[in-house]
XYZ file of C-alpha atoms in Angstrom:
776
model
C 54.051 -39.984 -48.872
C 52.609 -37.320 -46.547
C 49.613 -35.018 -46.613
C 49.912 -31.978 -44.321
C 46.558 -30.368 -43.562
C 46.242 -27.047 -41.753
C 44.797 -23.560 -41.942
C 46.892 -20.684 -43.187
C 49.413 -19.716 -40.558
C 49.438 -23.129 -38.889
C 52.941 -23.906 -40.211
C 52.259 -26.032 -43.305
C 55.320 -24.733 -45.185
C 57.598 -25.223 -42.191
C 56.322 -28.770 -41.743
C 56.962 -29.574 -45.419
C 60.509 -28.359 -44.990
C 61.001 -30.663 -42.004
C 59.652 -33.635 -43.990
C 61.897 -32.856 -46.970
C 64.958 -32.531 -44.745
C 64.264 -35.886 -43.139
C 63.672 -37.656 -46.449
C 67.374 -38.171 -47.242
C 66.850 -37.717 -50.997
C 66.724 -34.902 -53.537
C 63.743 -32.574 -53.354
C 61.810 -31.157 -56.241
C 59.506 -28.298 -55.256
C 56.477 -27.648 -57.403
C 56.920 -24.077 -58.624
C 55.604 -23.638 -62.160
C 53.482 -21.528 -64.412
C 52.254 -24.172 -66.861
C 51.442 -27.858 -66.933
C 54.388 -28.345 -69.276
C 56.686 -27.050 -66.549
C 55.161 -29.533 -64.124
C 55.649 -32.392 -66.613
C 59.282 -31.400 -67.023
C 59.819 -31.349 -63.238
C 58.228 -34.755 -62.792
C 60.281 -36.197 -65.646
C 63.473 -35.057 -63.955
C 62.381 -36.272 -60.526
C 61.704 -39.862 -61.519
C 65.216 -40.991 -62.464
C 66.734 -39.110 -59.498
C 64.318 -40.654 -57.016
C 63.552 -37.110 -55.807
C 60.714 -36.256 -53.431
C 58.177 -33.930 -54.956
C 57.066 -31.294 -52.443
C 53.806 -29.465 -53.197
C 52.862 -26.508 -50.991
C 49.405 -24.921 -51.114
C 48.032 -27.728 -53.285
C 44.590 -26.123 -53.009
C 45.834 -23.259 -55.239
C 46.844 -25.460 -58.191
C 44.691 -25.674 -61.324
C 42.761 -28.919 -61.954
C 45.062 -30.173 -64.716
C 48.106 -29.828 -62.433
C 46.357 -31.708 -59.653
C 45.496 -34.534 -62.077
C 49.128 -34.796 -63.174
C 50.371 -34.920 -59.585
C 47.827 -37.602 -58.673
C 48.975 -39.726 -61.575
C 52.605 -39.306 -60.512
C 51.797 -40.283 -56.938
C 50.087 -43.423 -58.082
C 53.088 -44.184 -60.280
C 55.301 -44.255 -57.191
C 56.846 -40.766 -57.200
C 57.593 -39.866 -53.527
C 55.469 -36.884 -52.636
C 54.572 -34.582 -49.731
C 51.750 -32.129 -50.182
C 50.231 -29.419 -47.986
C 46.727 -28.041 -48.270
C 43.984 -26.176 -46.411
C 41.356 -28.227 -44.549
C 38.684 -27.661 -47.191
C 38.927 -29.828 -50.325
C 37.623 -27.511 -53.015
C 37.232 -29.912 -55.959
C 37.407 -33.490 -57.183
C 40.975 -33.084 -58.526
C 42.323 -32.048 -55.124
C 40.398 -34.881 -53.517
C 41.929 -37.334 -55.991
C 45.461 -36.075 -55.283
C 44.860 -36.243 -51.549
C 43.647 -39.826 -51.855
C 46.620 -40.837 -54.048
C 49.191 -39.457 -51.595
C 47.420 -40.639 -48.451
C 46.886 -44.154 -49.826
C 50.521 -45.108 -49.242
C 51.450 -42.495 -46.662
C 50.202 -40.511 -43.679
C 47.979 -37.492 -43.082
C 49.113 -34.877 -40.569
C 46.678 -32.300 -39.197
C 48.281 -29.142 -37.846
C 46.396 -27.582 -34.956
C 47.194 -24.973 -32.319
C 50.660 -25.036 -30.806
C 51.011 -26.964 -27.583
C 52.201 -25.020 -24.488
C 55.860 -25.942 -24.915
C 55.938 -25.080 -28.596
C 54.096 -21.815 -27.978
C 56.500 -20.887 -25.170
C 59.474 -21.552 -27.461
C 57.920 -19.438 -30.229
C 57.244 -16.488 -27.885
C 60.743 -16.723 -26.401
C 62.267 -16.608 -29.879
C 60.029 -13.710 -30.923
C 60.799 -11.456 -27.940
C 64.427 -12.479 -27.500
C 64.158 -13.460 -23.848
C 62.531 -16.246 -21.798
C 58.771 -15.897 -21.789
C 56.889 -16.020 -18.490
C 53.902 -18.370 -18.132
C 51.619 -15.326 -17.858
C 53.001 -13.911 -21.108
C 52.571 -17.222 -22.899
C 49.000 -17.516 -21.592
C 48.194 -14.027 -22.868
C 49.592 -14.859 -26.296
C 47.562 -18.071 -26.394
C 44.375 -16.194 -25.471
C 45.006 -13.646 -28.229
C 46.071 -16.086 -30.940
C 44.210 -19.314 -30.074
C 47.616 -20.961 -30.469
C 47.857 -20.327 -34.235
C 51.567 -20.044 -34.968
C 51.515 -17.126 -37.426
C 49.242 -14.996 -35.267
C 51.116 -15.896 -32.084
C 54.396 -14.828 -33.627
C 52.894 -11.511 -34.727
C 51.350 -10.634 -31.346
C 54.080 -12.103 -29.128
C 55.528 -8.718 -28.249
C 52.155 -7.203 -27.324
C 49.349 -9.787 -26.870
C 46.737 -7.143 -26.072
C 47.633 -4.883 -28.969
C 46.901 -4.832 -32.684
C 50.159 -5.123 -34.683
C 50.100 -3.187 -37.990
C 51.625 -6.214 -39.707
C 48.601 -8.305 -38.762
C 46.232 -5.600 -39.982
C 48.057 -5.404 -43.319
C 48.006 -9.198 -43.725
C 44.267 -9.303 -43.107
C 43.660 -6.450 -45.524
C 45.317 -8.450 -48.275
C 43.536 -11.695 -47.451
C 40.061 -10.217 -47.134
C 40.494 -8.124 -50.263
C 41.249 -11.311 -52.173
C 38.448 -13.289 -50.543
C 35.475 -11.550 -52.046
C 32.796 -9.334 -50.571
C 30.758 -12.119 -48.938
C 33.701 -13.345 -46.886
C 34.827 -9.811 -45.986
C 31.313 -8.846 -44.823
C 31.025 -11.980 -42.735
C 34.442 -11.273 -41.207
C 33.236 -7.873 -40.056
C 30.175 -9.388 -38.358
C 32.166 -12.135 -36.634
C 34.821 -9.653 -35.519
C 32.262 -8.079 -33.155
C 32.568 -11.202 -31.001
C 28.841 -11.666 -30.488
C 27.318 -15.082 -29.829
C 24.745 -14.899 -32.607
C 22.400 -17.535 -33.948
C 23.027 -18.695 -37.525
C 19.944 -16.963 -38.888
C 21.025 -13.666 -37.346
C 24.508 -14.007 -38.840
C 23.022 -14.706 -42.259
C 20.658 -11.740 -41.998
C 23.417 -9.391 -40.857
C 25.830 -10.506 -43.614
C 22.989 -10.607 -46.181
C 23.872 -14.195 -47.124
C 21.748 -17.260 -47.548
C 22.777 -20.304 -45.467
C 24.802 -21.882 -48.292
C 26.688 -18.680 -48.990
C 27.333 -18.156 -45.295
C 28.687 -21.696 -44.946
C 31.068 -21.155 -47.856
C 32.292 -17.838 -46.473
C 32.765 -19.350 -43.026
C 34.886 -22.192 -44.448
C 36.983 -19.619 -46.288
C 37.610 -17.686 -43.071
C 38.506 -20.897 -41.266
C 40.926 -21.989 -43.996
C 42.587 -18.577 -43.888
C 43.317 -19.062 -40.200
C 40.985 -16.351 -38.950
C 38.714 -18.502 -36.773
C 39.361 -20.471 -33.598
C 39.908 -24.225 -34.070
C 36.248 -24.980 -33.330
C 35.209 -22.511 -36.037
C 32.690 -20.885 -33.687
C 34.311 -17.474 -33.326
C 37.076 -15.285 -34.644
C 40.540 -15.393 -33.106
C 40.633 -12.411 -30.687
C 43.747 -10.771 -32.150
C 42.363 -11.242 -35.653
C 39.016 -9.710 -34.621
C 40.800 -6.647 -33.241
C 42.786 -6.328 -36.460
C 39.651 -6.625 -38.615
C 37.892 -3.893 -36.640
C 41.017 -1.745 -36.548
C 40.856 -1.623 -40.337
C 37.334 -0.178 -40.144
C 36.607 3.486 -39.559
C 34.416 4.481 -36.573
C 31.546 5.081 -38.989
C 31.966 1.615 -40.484
C 32.058 0.034 -37.028
C 28.847 1.825 -36.056
C 27.247 0.564 -39.245
C 28.290 -2.957 -38.324
C 26.545 -2.643 -34.961
C 23.459 -1.217 -36.612
C 23.475 -4.075 -39.114
C 23.607 -6.670 -36.339
C 20.940 -4.881 -34.285
C 18.620 -4.735 -37.295
C 19.226 -8.417 -37.988
C 18.420 -9.320 -34.390
C 15.133 -7.447 -34.608
C 14.295 -8.800 -38.053
C 14.815 -12.410 -36.991
C 12.667 -12.042 -33.872
C 15.514 -12.579 -31.436
C 14.775 -12.172 -27.732
C 15.385 -8.458 -27.132
C 17.138 -9.060 -23.822
C 19.619 -11.469 -25.371
C 20.016 -9.163 -28.355
C 20.735 -6.252 -26.034
C 23.319 -8.288 -24.149
C 25.115 -9.017 -27.428
C 25.164 -5.370 -28.390
C 26.274 -4.161 -24.982
C 29.124 -6.660 -25.074
C 30.194 -5.020 -28.326
C 29.670 -1.543 -26.789
C 27.218 -0.689 -29.538
C 26.001 2.909 -29.384
C 23.799 3.412 -32.442
C 20.140 4.328 -33.011
C 19.205 0.754 -33.871
C 21.072 -0.532 -30.818
C 19.207 2.033 -28.721
C 15.945 0.557 -29.980
C 17.088 -2.929 -28.974
C 18.073 -1.690 -25.507
C 14.671 -0.038 -25.091
C 12.865 -3.215 -26.135
C 14.920 -5.237 -23.659
C 14.023 -2.785 -20.915
C 10.345 -2.912 -21.836
C 10.454 -6.715 -21.646
C 11.915 -6.605 -18.108
C 10.274 -3.537 -16.587
C 7.943 -5.558 -14.351
C 9.785 -8.892 -14.082
C 13.227 -7.413 -13.308
C 12.843 -3.634 -12.932
C 16.404 -3.036 -11.746
C 17.783 -4.634 -14.910
C 15.235 -2.736 -16.967
C 16.513 0.593 -15.641
C 20.045 -0.324 -16.713
C 18.783 -1.070 -20.232
C 16.899 2.220 -20.351
C 20.177 3.907 -19.406
C 21.898 2.085 -22.263
C 19.169 3.254 -24.644
C 19.549 6.878 -23.524
C 23.326 6.671 -23.770
C 22.901 5.370 -27.323
C 20.786 8.344 -28.342
C 17.220 7.242 -27.592
C 14.638 10.012 -27.254
C 13.941 10.477 -23.494
C 10.233 10.844 -24.256
C 10.191 7.380 -25.841
C 11.585 5.654 -22.735
C 9.818 7.811 -20.120
C 6.779 5.579 -19.634
C 8.685 2.316 -19.371
C 11.307 3.876 -17.150
C 8.570 5.237 -14.894
C 6.932 1.814 -14.644
C 10.205 0.155 -13.672
C 11.092 2.878 -11.179
C 7.759 2.796 -9.376
C 7.962 -0.978 -8.985
C 11.337 -0.424 -7.303
C 9.925 2.290 -5.077
C 12.070 4.982 -6.709
C 11.030 8.571 -7.518
C 9.348 8.935 -10.908
C 9.221 11.873 -13.291
C 5.526 11.963 -14.166
C 5.713 14.790 -16.709
C 3.790 13.454 -19.704
C 3.900 16.679 -21.711
C 6.144 15.249 -24.434
C 4.926 11.643 -24.275
C 2.804 10.008 -26.934
C -0.879 9.430 -26.217
C -0.367 5.795 -25.245
C 2.686 6.602 -23.138
C 0.825 9.439 -21.420
C -1.840 6.917 -20.388
C 0.840 4.607 -19.000
C 2.359 7.465 -17.029
C -1.076 8.309 -15.651
C -1.401 4.745 -14.351
C 2.038 5.120 -12.788
C 0.868 8.344 -11.136
C -2.193 6.563 -9.775
C -0.106 3.709 -8.388
C 2.339 6.180 -6.852
C -0.539 7.935 -5.077
C -1.757 4.574 -3.775
C 1.711 3.666 -2.507
C 1.803 7.023 -0.758
C -1.409 6.114 1.063
C -3.627 8.526 -0.880
C -6.363 6.219 -2.127
C -8.675 9.110 -3.043
C -6.049 10.754 -5.234
C -5.193 7.388 -6.810
C -8.831 6.801 -7.723
C -9.141 10.274 -9.220
C -6.049 9.880 -11.419
C -6.881 6.353 -12.574
C -10.472 7.224 -13.461
C -9.278 10.017 -15.730
C -7.063 7.870 -17.940
C -7.540 5.210 -20.602
C -8.071 1.498 -19.867
C -7.073 -0.261 -17.722
C -6.954 2.833 -15.481
C -10.652 2.867 -14.484
C -10.652 -0.831 -13.589
C -7.505 -0.298 -11.501
C -9.344 2.495 -9.673
C -12.084 0.207 -8.325
C -10.327 -0.927 -5.090
C -9.397 2.679 -4.272
C -12.951 3.855 -4.994
C -14.398 1.252 -2.654
C -11.765 1.981 -0.011
C -12.801 5.643 -0.013
C -16.536 4.949 -0.009
C -17.473 5.546 -3.639
C -19.442 2.426 -4.604
C -21.380 3.872 -7.558
C -18.322 5.130 -9.477
C -16.631 1.826 -8.581
C -19.396 -0.248 -10.126
C -19.281 1.852 -13.283
C -15.487 1.671 -13.533
C -15.481 -2.103 -13.045
C -17.098 -2.568 -16.467
C -14.045 -1.165 -18.279
C -11.490 -3.046 -20.330
C -8.567 -4.664 -18.517
C -6.613 -7.937 -18.347
C -8.409 -10.781 -16.578
C -6.493 -10.556 -13.243
C -7.413 -6.876 -12.940
C -11.072 -7.541 -13.748
C -11.117 -10.251 -11.095
C -9.584 -7.842 -8.592
C -12.211 -5.205 -9.394
C -15.041 -7.734 -8.981
C -13.648 -8.758 -5.603
C -13.232 -5.148 -4.470
C -16.915 -4.460 -5.179
C -17.779 -7.122 -2.576
C -15.604 -5.870 0.286
C -18.662 -4.819 2.275
C -18.866 -8.480 3.249
C -15.335 -9.822 3.873
C -16.461 -13.449 3.842
C -17.872 -12.921 0.329
C -14.951 -10.841 -0.926
C -12.233 -13.177 0.345
C -12.734 -16.099 -2.105
C -12.983 -13.606 -4.959
C -9.684 -12.022 -3.914
C -8.073 -15.456 -3.731
C -9.283 -16.112 -7.281
C -7.870 -12.744 -8.371
C -4.527 -13.586 -6.770
C -4.395 -16.902 -8.614
C -5.218 -15.184 -11.911
C -2.493 -12.624 -11.262
C 0.097 -15.320 -10.601
C -0.813 -17.187 -13.775
C -0.629 -14.115 -16.024
C 0.840 -11.022 -14.345
C -0.479 -8.001 -16.293
C 2.073 -5.658 -17.854
C 0.762 -2.657 -15.980
C 1.561 -0.846 -12.743
C -0.896 -2.123 -10.128
C -1.707 0.108 -7.113
C -2.113 -2.937 -4.869
C -1.975 -6.650 -5.551
C -4.939 -8.942 -4.774
C -2.676 -10.782 -2.322
C -2.344 -7.700 -0.130
C -6.024 -6.736 -0.297
C -6.990 -10.366 0.265
C -4.813 -10.506 3.386
C -6.347 -7.329 4.811
C -9.868 -8.615 4.177
C -8.968 -12.026 5.594
C -7.804 -10.462 8.867
C -11.089 -8.556 9.068
C -12.899 -11.847 8.526
C -10.913 -13.448 11.361
C -8.979 -15.748 9.006
C -5.307 -14.936 9.518
C -4.277 -18.344 8.146
C -5.565 -17.356 4.706
C -3.951 -13.933 5.054
C -0.588 -15.566 5.733
C -1.053 -18.021 2.868
C -1.769 -15.253 0.357
C 1.162 -13.132 1.483
C 3.607 -16.025 1.585
C 2.597 -16.960 -1.966
C 3.191 -13.399 -3.124
C 6.584 -13.284 -1.433
C 7.610 -16.647 -2.852
C 6.651 -15.573 -6.373
C 8.196 -12.112 -6.027
C 4.866 -10.720 -7.219
C 4.743 -6.985 -7.834
C 8.458 -6.322 -7.500
C 10.413 -4.834 -4.570
C 7.876 -2.183 -3.575
C 5.158 -4.833 -3.325
C 7.490 -7.190 -1.485
C 7.975 -4.614 1.282
C 4.210 -4.294 1.528
C 3.660 -8.043 1.622
C 6.309 -8.573 4.304
C 4.861 -5.773 6.418
C 1.319 -7.106 6.088
C 2.513 -10.620 6.912
C 4.036 -9.271 10.106
C 0.769 -7.438 10.799
C -1.356 -10.566 10.309
C 0.881 -12.564 12.626
C 0.818 -9.794 15.219
C -2.974 -9.825 15.183
C -2.940 -13.603 15.554
C -0.647 -13.306 18.577
C 2.552 -14.492 16.858
C 5.209 -11.892 17.374
C 8.299 -13.434 15.802
C 7.740 -12.049 12.310
C 6.402 -8.737 13.589
C 9.480 -8.093 15.716
C 11.874 -9.150 12.952
C 10.077 -6.958 10.428
C 10.183 -3.916 12.674
C 13.926 -4.422 13.111
C 14.435 -4.884 9.369
C 12.454 -1.817 8.357
C 13.720 0.554 11.038
C 15.426 3.454 9.269
C 14.332 2.282 5.798
C 12.667 4.951 3.607
C 9.090 3.821 3.000
C 6.184 5.286 1.018
C 3.341 6.745 3.041
C 1.179 3.621 3.005
C 3.973 1.460 4.371
C 5.087 4.127 6.851
C 1.605 3.945 8.312
C 1.674 0.136 8.372
C 5.097 0.196 10.033
C 3.827 2.626 12.664
C 0.854 0.342 13.298
C 3.211 -2.601 13.756
C 5.356 -0.625 16.165
C 2.319 0.546 18.122
C 0.874 -2.955 18.241
C 4.079 -4.398 19.667
C 4.351 -1.533 22.132
C 0.752 -2.073 23.312
C 1.443 -5.719 23.950
C 4.682 -4.925 25.771
C 3.256 -2.011 27.694
C 6.142 0.054 26.330
C 5.170 3.724 26.523
C 8.381 4.920 24.882
C 7.759 2.732 21.857
C 4.136 3.871 21.733
C 5.340 7.458 21.549
C 7.784 6.554 18.781
C 5.039 4.848 16.786
C 2.726 7.809 17.158
C 5.468 10.265 16.172
C 6.023 8.246 12.998
C 2.349 7.974 12.133
C 1.116 11.441 13.074
C 2.476 13.229 9.952
C 0.923 10.542 7.752
C -2.429 10.702 9.516
C -2.400 14.500 9.430
C -2.951 14.286 5.671
C -6.447 12.899 6.394
C -5.922 10.192 3.768
C -7.088 7.081 5.644
C -9.205 4.485 3.850
C -11.209 1.374 4.567
C -8.356 -1.069 4.019
C -6.340 0.700 6.727
C -9.146 0.545 9.297
C -7.980 -2.573 11.138
C -4.405 -1.326 11.418
C -5.531 2.170 12.454
C -6.921 0.602 15.630
C -3.407 0.183 16.991
C -2.587 3.852 16.399
C -5.759 5.452 17.687
C -5.631 3.311 20.824
C -2.004 4.356 21.228
C -3.065 7.991 20.815
C -5.710 7.518 23.493
C -3.128 5.935 25.789
C -0.901 8.990 25.222
C -3.847 11.367 25.828
C -3.905 12.676 22.240
C -7.693 12.514 22.038
C -8.063 15.521 19.752
C -6.019 13.690 17.123
C -8.314 10.670 17.187
C -11.642 12.295 16.377
C -10.885 13.434 12.786
C -9.471 10.014 11.884
C -12.488 8.152 13.212
C -14.850 10.662 11.606
C -13.201 10.089 8.215
C -13.504 6.334 8.594
C -17.119 6.628 9.751
C -17.876 8.679 6.633
C -16.365 5.980 4.394
C -18.379 3.256 6.099
C -21.527 5.408 5.853
C -21.058 5.937 2.117
C -20.751 2.177 1.672
C -24.099 1.682 3.411
C -22.612 0.744 6.805
C -21.813 -2.898 6.064
C -21.795 -4.848 9.332
C -18.184 -6.028 9.165
C -16.719 -2.558 8.935
C -19.278 -1.001 11.279
C -18.247 -3.576 13.893
C -14.567 -2.798 13.329
C -15.213 0.893 13.951
C -17.313 0.198 17.018
C -14.613 -2.123 18.333
C -12.020 0.648 17.984
C -14.211 3.011 19.998
C -14.577 0.335 22.658
C -10.795 -0.137 22.866
C -10.300 3.610 23.240
C -12.801 3.647 26.082
C -11.118 0.652 27.753
C -7.692 2.289 27.623
C -9.119 5.434 29.216
C -11.269 3.398 31.640
C -14.197 5.479 30.413
C -17.177 3.420 31.532
C -19.756 5.617 29.819
C -17.985 5.555 26.457
C -17.463 1.802 26.759
C -21.153 1.314 27.495
C -22.105 3.439 24.467
C -19.770 1.504 22.153
C -20.992 -1.834 23.543
C -24.619 -0.804 23.137
C -23.998 0.164 19.514
C -22.258 -3.133 18.799
C -24.945 -5.085 20.604
C -27.579 -3.596 18.326
C -25.910 -5.080 15.255
C -26.572 -8.546 13.927
C -23.485 -9.357 11.833
C -23.150 -12.562 9.863
C -19.415 -12.989 10.308
C -18.127 -15.133 13.182
C -15.444 -12.611 14.073
C -17.898 -9.734 14.217
C -20.371 -11.729 16.318
C -17.602 -12.571 18.785
C -16.573 -8.916 18.992
C -20.127 -7.739 19.610
C -20.651 -10.209 22.472
C -17.227 -9.478 23.965
C -17.868 -5.729 23.814
C -20.939 -6.079 26.036
C -19.014 -8.257 28.473
C -16.043 -5.848 28.518
C -18.167 -2.757 29.192
C -19.860 -4.584 32.042
C -16.511 -5.662 33.501
C -15.345 -2.038 33.640
C -18.212 -1.356 36.031
C -17.338 -4.379 38.188
C -20.092 -6.577 36.731
C -18.056 -9.724 36.094
C -19.650 -13.054 35.255
C -16.632 -15.404 35.054
C -18.194 -18.182 32.982
C -19.575 -15.720 30.441
C -16.257 -13.851 30.283
C -14.380 -17.118 29.698
C -16.837 -18.127 26.963
C -16.600 -14.773 25.180
C -12.804 -14.802 25.523
C -12.717 -18.254 23.930
C -14.775 -16.923 21.011
C -12.258 -14.129 20.488
C -9.414 -16.648 20.395
C -11.331 -18.704 17.836
C -11.484 -15.718 15.472
C -7.766 -14.915 15.830
C -8.002 -12.191 18.482
C -5.929 -13.739 21.300
C -4.509 -10.430 22.542
C -7.958 -8.930 22.921
C -9.091 -12.137 24.634
C -6.318 -11.970 27.216
C -7.021 -8.272 27.830
C -10.718 -8.954 28.428
C -9.818 -11.687 30.915
C -7.281 -9.453 32.644
C -9.640 -6.529 33.012
C -12.391 -8.767 34.343
C -10.020 -10.484 36.779
C -8.797 -7.308 38.456
C -12.365 -6.007 38.832
C -14.143 -9.024 40.234
C -14.660 -9.257 43.979
C -14.500 -13.051 43.865
C -10.863 -14.199 44.498
C -11.569 -17.629 43.059
C -13.003 -16.152 39.871
C -10.087 -13.752 39.625
C -7.629 -16.656 39.811
C -9.498 -18.562 37.080
C -9.576 -15.558 34.792
C -5.932 -14.629 35.401
C -4.780 -18.199 34.871
C -6.486 -18.305 31.479
C -5.116 -14.857 30.599
C -1.577 -16.045 31.393
C -2.086 -19.167 29.266
C -3.042 -16.989 26.323
C -0.104 -14.713 26.986
C 2.269 -17.675 26.859
C 0.649 -18.991 23.665
C 0.893 -15.601 22.013
C 4.658 -15.507 21.833
C 7.496 -13.497 23.187
C 6.616 -9.824 22.775
C 7.517 -9.238 26.407
C 10.590 -11.437 26.402
C 14.075 -10.000 26.507
C 17.519 -11.490 27.009
C 18.503 -12.337 30.551
C 20.004 -9.326 32.281
C 23.152 -9.571 34.304
C 23.793 -7.576 37.460
C 20.085 -7.118 38.206
C 20.286 -7.438 41.972
C 18.965 -10.993 42.208
C 15.545 -10.083 40.814
C 13.455 -12.865 39.295
C 12.150 -12.677 35.725
C 8.708 -11.614 36.955
C 10.257 -8.999 39.264
C 12.260 -7.637 36.345
C 9.020 -7.312 34.350
C 7.371 -5.457 37.218
C 10.462 -3.289 37.774
C 10.605 -2.199 34.151
C 6.967 -1.118 34.284
C 7.629 0.748 37.547
C 10.460 2.588 35.786
C 8.027 3.389 32.952
C 5.812 5.193 35.481
C 2.975 2.678 35.501
C 0.597 2.390 38.482
C 0.013 -0.885 40.308
C -3.330 -1.257 38.543
C -1.758 -0.632 35.115
C 1.046 -3.083 35.834
C -1.456 -5.702 36.942
C -3.509 -5.179 33.799
C -0.416 -5.567 31.651
C 0.909 -8.691 33.407
C -2.455 -10.244 34.357
C -1.813 -9.791 38.078
C -4.010 -8.326 40.764
C -2.941 -4.884 42.080
C -2.276 -6.526 45.454
C 0.107 -9.034 43.866
C 1.916 -6.192 42.103
C 2.247 -4.426 45.459
C 3.877 -7.552 46.971
C 6.317 -7.768 44.017
C 7.310 -4.129 44.478
C 7.913 -4.686 48.175
C 10.176 -7.679 47.462
C 12.083 -5.692 44.825
C 12.757 -2.891 47.310
C 13.923 -5.395 49.926
C 16.279 -7.179 47.505
C 17.806 -3.885 46.453
C 18.150 -2.687 50.047
C 16.235 0.502 49.263
C 14.824 2.470 52.203
C 12.113 4.115 50.126
C 10.600 4.264 46.616
C 13.036 6.945 45.435
C 16.052 4.810 46.350
C 14.429 1.806 44.675
C 13.907 3.769 41.439
C 17.524 4.950 41.487
C 18.798 1.404 42.080
C 16.623 0.017 39.282
C 17.878 2.630 36.826
C 21.467 1.617 37.533
C 20.729 -2.076 37.061
C 18.095 -2.197 34.322
C 18.846 -0.222 31.147
C 15.853 1.836 30.088
C 14.197 0.500 26.936
C 13.753 3.088 24.214
């Protein structure tokens, strides 16, 4: 007694033949049209001791199955074959009767050896392992399918198509519809499959079992056999295939499937239909801020599938601007809501380009949340009244918090905690809108102004870690982090960032920040060539006269560089614009001090005692509340006095210590250096220079460079002096840069000339140029 269980095409008939041949007795095959015929066959089989062989037992009528079960229980030898699904109690009874005294064999996919033998027989030559593997991938190891596709595993044999036509035509509409859905090869949830096939769960389960029993599904029943799927789709016209994709897309939308996952399914099936286009657009909209690069690819899929360009324009613009890519801002054909979104994109683009005034104008003219987004730009350009009015508009919580903080920027110590709160709100619920600048960036700029670079770094590192704002914001956050560390006297990040960004296309705002970084490093190195490069980069940006309050601190590096390069006529308009902004804000102390400090630094670079005295007098008349501003005001008075030779060492050291405490170590060392080279007291000069050198060592390695070879036996200090000599610096300028007295510089130069064997200065310069590559 044997029961052979297997799907169609698994070899049930062949296996029955093998069992019959091995039985060693007569065989009676059940082939009949009536129960009387079956009774006659059984009557003949009993006296002969014949084995009754029943193929496709699942196709027999109930009365025949009952007769066979009775015969099996009466001892008639029997082997039956059936599909895996037991379709009724009579088949179950027969199966139990045969299996009770026999065995049950389950036919599955062919093993590698059997499959190799089948393919070899089918193609008439030995099959290679690669060929066998391809056949297995196409057929899932099902014997009938493997035999059909053996000659061309990647093709669709007409014989397989014809076989499937017959089977699906006989299976009923439910099963045929489900076959079409499964043939797409999409990993769909059960509810989506049911919706697409228009079946309830019970009907879908029945149709799925039918497809499995017919040998159309893989052994796990999860998907259709690849070769079978190709054959099913090959029997459909292009129009019918497009309808299938539309049906699945509609089902995905109707069941609330995640649009990104739905889009992935449809792209895998190469769906190009209107409904698929809608799914692609929804996926793109979902990702436009979280993963803008992926969003752009989905917008492309939507357009390639026939989506209206006007429908995707706003979302595509939002994704592109987050990536820092050009955006088509033509809203002529956009809907009213999409036109408002494009206007916000235009405002953000203007902000990225460094045009805060234009950004404010555009954002104020559009629907919410545009006006609220305009508040930081309005304050940055000195428009407090419009800013206060705009801040009352509708917007998501993080944007309202940012607007509230921006209104308080007149006092950095008050604004900073509000900006931190806005940054936290943004991280918890990033708004689905293009933001001109994140609270992390504005918070960092305000923190530096407040003398709190630790908080600036913390905010920027959080933004970088979270990937807040997308790639365009990440460039800004990295640049500002380098800027904060430069101001605090830590050059590692600043130098690395300059190297990373060199040659990278940047929007105007970041081009200006990059130029400020470059100028700041050059100032600290005393590198005139790099100062010129920074100014050349910044000058076209500054020529647009688009500076704003948030750029004030960074602008210091550039205007001081311009003064060092004798470009005084370029400085005045920039400072006038910034003065006008500060005036319109009511001259808040923090920003008034920053402006006065810039004018002092310009005077110091030009050794203009009168201008330094004027700037110091102005700063001394202020009574700021911030610790950083108080330290700057006191130091300004001390610095102006030092330029005239009035040096009080203890007071200079105290004021320099205050500058260090508010994260201005570079300025502190410069004050000490200037005072040291102007005092007539050698002991005081040594004290001041020693402290200046300590600060220089603490600051980092802006002046450090790899050890040079072939430099004529010069020491590290002599190399530093030599490089500045090659740069055309005077002894006084070199001393100011390296915190040495002019007399000490003179001694270093004399030793350099002696080591190089130069008879005069010209020979020394020539020898230095051959040994020390010029820094560009």
